[in-house]
């Protein structure tokens, strides 16, 4: 009898995630897409960065620097086997076999249902960022990282914020969502409920976050001091600061 790779099994032991001063946290990295905009002819998360790593392993490395004991779940899809071979053994894998028929919400749903902890950080799998981006992320309740410094392209998803809270996610707004969100408590419960509704599996993450806000959730808007972050769509997007 062939023993299953435990990385793909849903049950898992409770982990001493994060640092002592942080709440226990599971970090979800959706990385199931084809990367068609980049024309990389392979998983977008495997695109090489300027320091010789991949986008995905750069994410994992920086997450571990801030939350050395956290649980990390990578949701794979397109060419899953290639992705699995590149990540550290302690990273858990969830495979979205419907990646070509669904959207990122399905990958997140699968990951949420396999996560050990009750606090969740979701990080899009095409981001390059420094450690200052994640520091203190879990300190004040559910929050979304925002960008007011033109780090993201004009056609990316933006946010409307009022009194320190995100009011709405939408295209065409000058302040951008930095595509990282921390969810806990009521907001995580609402988010999980909406993700588990199969009618939502073709929606985008920001649409589910809007549903959370519309149903009484409170998501803080946070732009960390010292944050450096770039979404990679093509070779020219690889940042020079990432050395």
Coordinates of C-alpha atoms in Angstrom, one line a residue:
X1 CA 0.0 0.0 0.0
X2 CA 1.4 3.4 -1.0
X3 CA 1.6 5.9 1.8
X4 CA 0.0 9.2 0.9
X5 CA 2.1 12.4 1.0
X6 CA 1.0 14.1 4.2
X7 CA 1.3 17.5 2.5
X8 CA -1.9 16.7 0.6
X9 CA -4.0 15.3 3.6
X10 CA -6.6 17.6 5.1
X11 CA -6.2 16.7 8.9
X12 CA -3.1 18.3 10.5
X13 CA -1.8 18.8 14.0
X14 CA -2.3 22.1 15.7
X15 CA 0.8 24.2 15.1
X16 CA 2.6 26.8 17.2
X17 CA 2.2 29.2 14.3
X18 CA 3.5 32.8 14.2
X19 CA 5.7 34.2 17.0
X20 CA 4.9 34.4 20.7
X21 CA 3.6 37.9 20.3
X22 CA 1.3 37.0 17.4
X23 CA -1.9 35.0 17.3
X24 CA -1.8 31.6 15.7
X25 CA -2.0 32.1 12.0
X26 CA -2.3 30.1 8.8
X27 CA -1.0 31.7 5.6
X28 CA -2.7 30.9 2.3
X29 CA -1.0 31.5 -1.0
X30 CA -3.3 30.9 -4.0
X31 CA -1.0 29.9 -6.9
X32 CA -3.2 27.9 -9.2
X33 CA -3.3 30.2 -12.2
X34 CA -1.8 29.7 -15.7
X35 CA 0.1 33.0 -15.8
X36 CA -1.3 33.7 -19.2
X37 CA -0.8 37.5 -18.9
X38 CA 2.9 36.9 -18.3
X39 CA 3.1 34.4 -21.2
X40 CA 5.5 32.4 -19.1
X41 CA 4.1 29.1 -20.4
X42 CA 4.1 27.8 -16.9
X43 CA 2.8 28.5 -13.4
X44 CA 3.2 32.2 -12.8
X45 CA 4.4 31.6 -9.2
X46 CA 7.5 29.9 -10.6
X47 CA 8.7 33.0 -12.5
X48 CA 12.3 33.7 -11.4
X49 CA 13.0 36.8 -9.3
X50 CA 16.1 39.0 -9.5
X51 CA 17.9 37.0 -6.7
X52 CA 17.5 33.7 -8.4
X53 CA 14.6 32.4 -6.3
X54 CA 11.0 32.0 -7.6
X55 CA 8.1 34.3 -6.7
X56 CA 6.5 31.6 -4.6
X57 CA 9.7 30.7 -2.7
X58 CA 10.4 34.4 -2.1
X59 CA 6.9 34.7 -0.6
X60 CA 7.4 31.6 1.6
X61 CA 10.9 32.9 2.7
X62 CA 9.6 36.3 3.8
X63 CA 6.5 34.8 5.5
X64 CA 8.8 32.6 7.6
X65 CA 11.0 35.5 8.6
X66 CA 8.0 37.3 10.1
X67 CA 6.0 34.2 11.2
X68 CA 8.6 31.5 11.7
X69 CA 6.2 28.9 13.1
X70 CA 3.1 29.6 11.0
X71 CA 1.2 27.1 8.9
X72 CA 1.7 27.8 5.1
X73 CA -0.8 26.4 2.6
X74 CA -0.1 26.8 -1.1
X75 CA -3.1 26.2 -3.4
X76 CA -1.9 24.8 -6.7
X77 CA -3.6 24.0 -10.0
X78 CA -1.9 24.5 -13.4
X79 CA 1.1 22.2 -13.6
X80 CA 0.7 21.4 -9.9
X81 CA 3.5 18.8 -9.9
X82 CA 6.1 21.4 -11.0
X83 CA 5.0 23.8 -8.2
X84 CA 5.1 21.1 -5.5
X85 CA 8.7 20.1 -6.4
X86 CA 9.9 23.6 -5.7
X87 CA 8.5 24.4 -2.3
X88 CA 9.9 23.3 1.1
X89 CA 8.6 20.0 2.5
X90 CA 6.9 21.7 5.5
X91 CA 4.6 23.7 3.2
X92 CA 1.2 22.1 2.9
X93 CA -0.3 21.7 -0.6
X94 CA -4.0 21.9 -1.6
X95 CA -4.7 21.2 -5.3
X96 CA -7.5 23.0 -7.1
X97 CA -8.3 20.5 -9.8
X98 CA -10.9 22.9 -11.2
X99 CA -8.5 25.8 -11.6
X100 CA -9.4 26.2 -15.3
X101 CA -13.1 26.4 -14.5
X102 CA -13.1 28.4 -11.3
X103 CA -11.5 31.5 -9.9
X104 CA -9.2 32.2 -7.0
X105 CA -12.1 31.9 -4.5
X106 CA -12.2 28.1 -5.1
X107 CA -8.5 27.8 -4.3
X108 CA -9.0 29.8 -1.1
X109 CA -12.1 27.8 -0.2
X110 CA -10.1 24.5 -0.4
X111 CA -7.3 26.1 1.7
X112 CA -9.6 27.5 4.3
X113 CA -11.2 24.1 4.8
X114 CA -7.7 22.6 5.3
X115 CA -6.3 25.3 7.6
X116 CA -5.5 24.5 11.2
X117 CA -5.7 28.0 12.7
X118 CA -8.5 30.5 13.2
X119 CA -6.6 33.5 11.9
X120 CA -5.8 33.6 8.2
X121 CA -3.5 35.7 6.0
X122 CA -4.1 35.5 2.3
X123 CA -1.3 36.5 0.0
X124 CA -1.7 36.5 -3.8
X125 CA 0.9 34.2 -5.4
X126 CA 2.3 36.8 -7.8
X127 CA 3.7 39.3 -5.3
X128 CA 7.2 40.2 -4.4
X129 CA 7.5 42.1 -1.0
X130 CA 9.8 42.8 1.8
X131 CA 9.5 41.7 5.5
X132 CA 8.2 45.1 6.6
X133 CA 5.1 44.4 4.6
X134 CA 3.9 41.7 7.0
X135 CA 5.2 43.0 10.3
X136 CA 2.4 43.8 12.8
X137 CA -0.2 42.6 10.3
X138 CA -2.1 40.6 12.9
X139 CA -2.1 43.1 15.7
X140 CA -5.3 45.2 15.3
X141 CA -7.9 42.8 13.9
X142 CA -9.0 42.0 10.3
X143 CA -7.2 44.3 7.8
X144 CA -6.3 44.7 4.2
X145 CA -3.0 46.2 3.1
X146 CA -3.3 49.2 0.9
X147 CA -1.1 51.2 -1.4
X148 CA -1.2 55.0 -1.8
X149 CA 2.3 55.3 -3.4
X150 CA 1.6 54.0 -6.9
X151 CA 3.3 50.6 -6.3
X152 CA 0.5 48.9 -8.2
X153 CA -0.7 49.6 -11.8
X154 CA -3.7 51.9 -12.4
X155 CA -5.9 49.0 -13.6
X156 CA -5.6 47.0 -10.4
X157 CA -8.2 46.7 -7.7
X158 CA -8.5 49.7 -5.5
X159 CA -10.2 50.6 -2.2
X160 CA -12.3 53.3 -0.7
X161 CA -11.4 53.9 2.9
X162 CA -13.1 56.0 5.6
X163 CA -12.0 56.5 9.2
X164 CA -9.3 53.8 8.8
X165 CA -11.6 51.1 7.5
X166 CA -12.1 49.7 4.0
X167 CA -15.6 50.6 2.8
X168 CA -15.4 49.1 -0.7
X169 CA -13.1 47.2 -3.1
X170 CA -13.4 48.2 -6.8
X171 CA -11.6 48.9 -10.0
X172 CA -10.9 52.5 -10.9
X173 CA -9.9 53.8 -7.5
X174 CA -6.6 55.6 -6.9
X175 CA -5.7 53.9 -3.6
X176 CA -5.0 50.3 -4.4
X177 CA -5.4 47.0 -2.5
X178 CA -2.0 45.4 -2.0
X179 CA -3.5 42.0 -2.4
X180 CA -2.8 40.8 1.1
X181 CA -5.5 40.5 3.7
X182 CA -5.6 39.3 7.3
X183 CA -8.9 37.8 8.6
X184 CA -10.0 36.8 12.0
X185 CA -13.2 36.5 14.1
X186 CA -16.4 37.7 12.5
X187 CA -14.8 38.7 9.3
X188 CA -13.2 35.3 8.8
X189 CA -16.4 33.5 9.7
X190 CA -18.3 35.6 7.0
X191 CA -15.5 35.2 4.5
X192 CA -15.5 31.4 5.0
X193 CA -19.3 31.1 4.7
X194 CA -19.3 33.0 1.4
X195 CA -16.4 31.0 0.0
X196 CA -18.1 27.8 0.9
X197 CA -21.1 28.8 -1.2
X198 CA -20.3 27.0 -4.5
X199 CA -22.1 29.7 -6.5
X200 CA -19.3 32.0 -5.6
X201 CA -16.4 29.8 -6.9
X202 CA -16.0 32.0 -10.0
X203 CA -15.8 35.2 -8.0
X204 CA -12.7 37.2 -7.2
X205 CA -11.3 37.6 -3.7
X206 CA -12.2 41.3 -3.5
X207 CA -15.8 40.5 -4.3
X208 CA -16.1 38.2 -1.3
X209 CA -14.4 40.8 0.8
X210 CA -17.1 43.3 -0.3
X211 CA -19.7 40.8 0.8
X212 CA -18.1 40.6 4.2
X213 CA -18.2 44.4 4.6
X214 CA -21.8 44.6 3.4
X215 CA -22.8 42.0 6.0
X216 CA -21.3 44.0 8.9
X217 CA -17.6 43.0 8.8
X218 CA -14.9 45.5 9.7
X219 CA -11.7 45.5 7.7
X220 CA -9.0 48.0 8.6
X221 CA -7.0 49.7 5.9
X222 CA -3.3 49.4 6.7
X223 CA -0.2 50.7 4.8
X224 CA 2.8 49.5 6.8
X225 CA 5.8 51.8 7.2
X226 CA 8.7 50.6 5.0
X227 CA 6.5 48.3 2.9
X228 CA 7.9 47.5 -0.5
X229 CA 5.7 45.4 -2.8
X230 CA 5.3 44.6 -6.5
X231 CA 2.8 42.6 -8.4
X232 CA 4.6 40.7 -11.2
X233 CA 2.9 40.5 -14.5
X234 CA 6.0 40.5 -16.8
X235 CA 9.8 40.5 -16.6
X236 CA 9.9 44.3 -16.5
X237 CA 7.9 44.1 -13.2
X238 CA 10.7 42.4 -11.3
X239 CA 11.8 45.0 -8.8
X240 CA 15.4 46.2 -8.5
X241 CA 15.1 46.5 -4.7
X242 CA 14.7 42.7 -4.5
X243 CA 18.3 41.7 -4.4

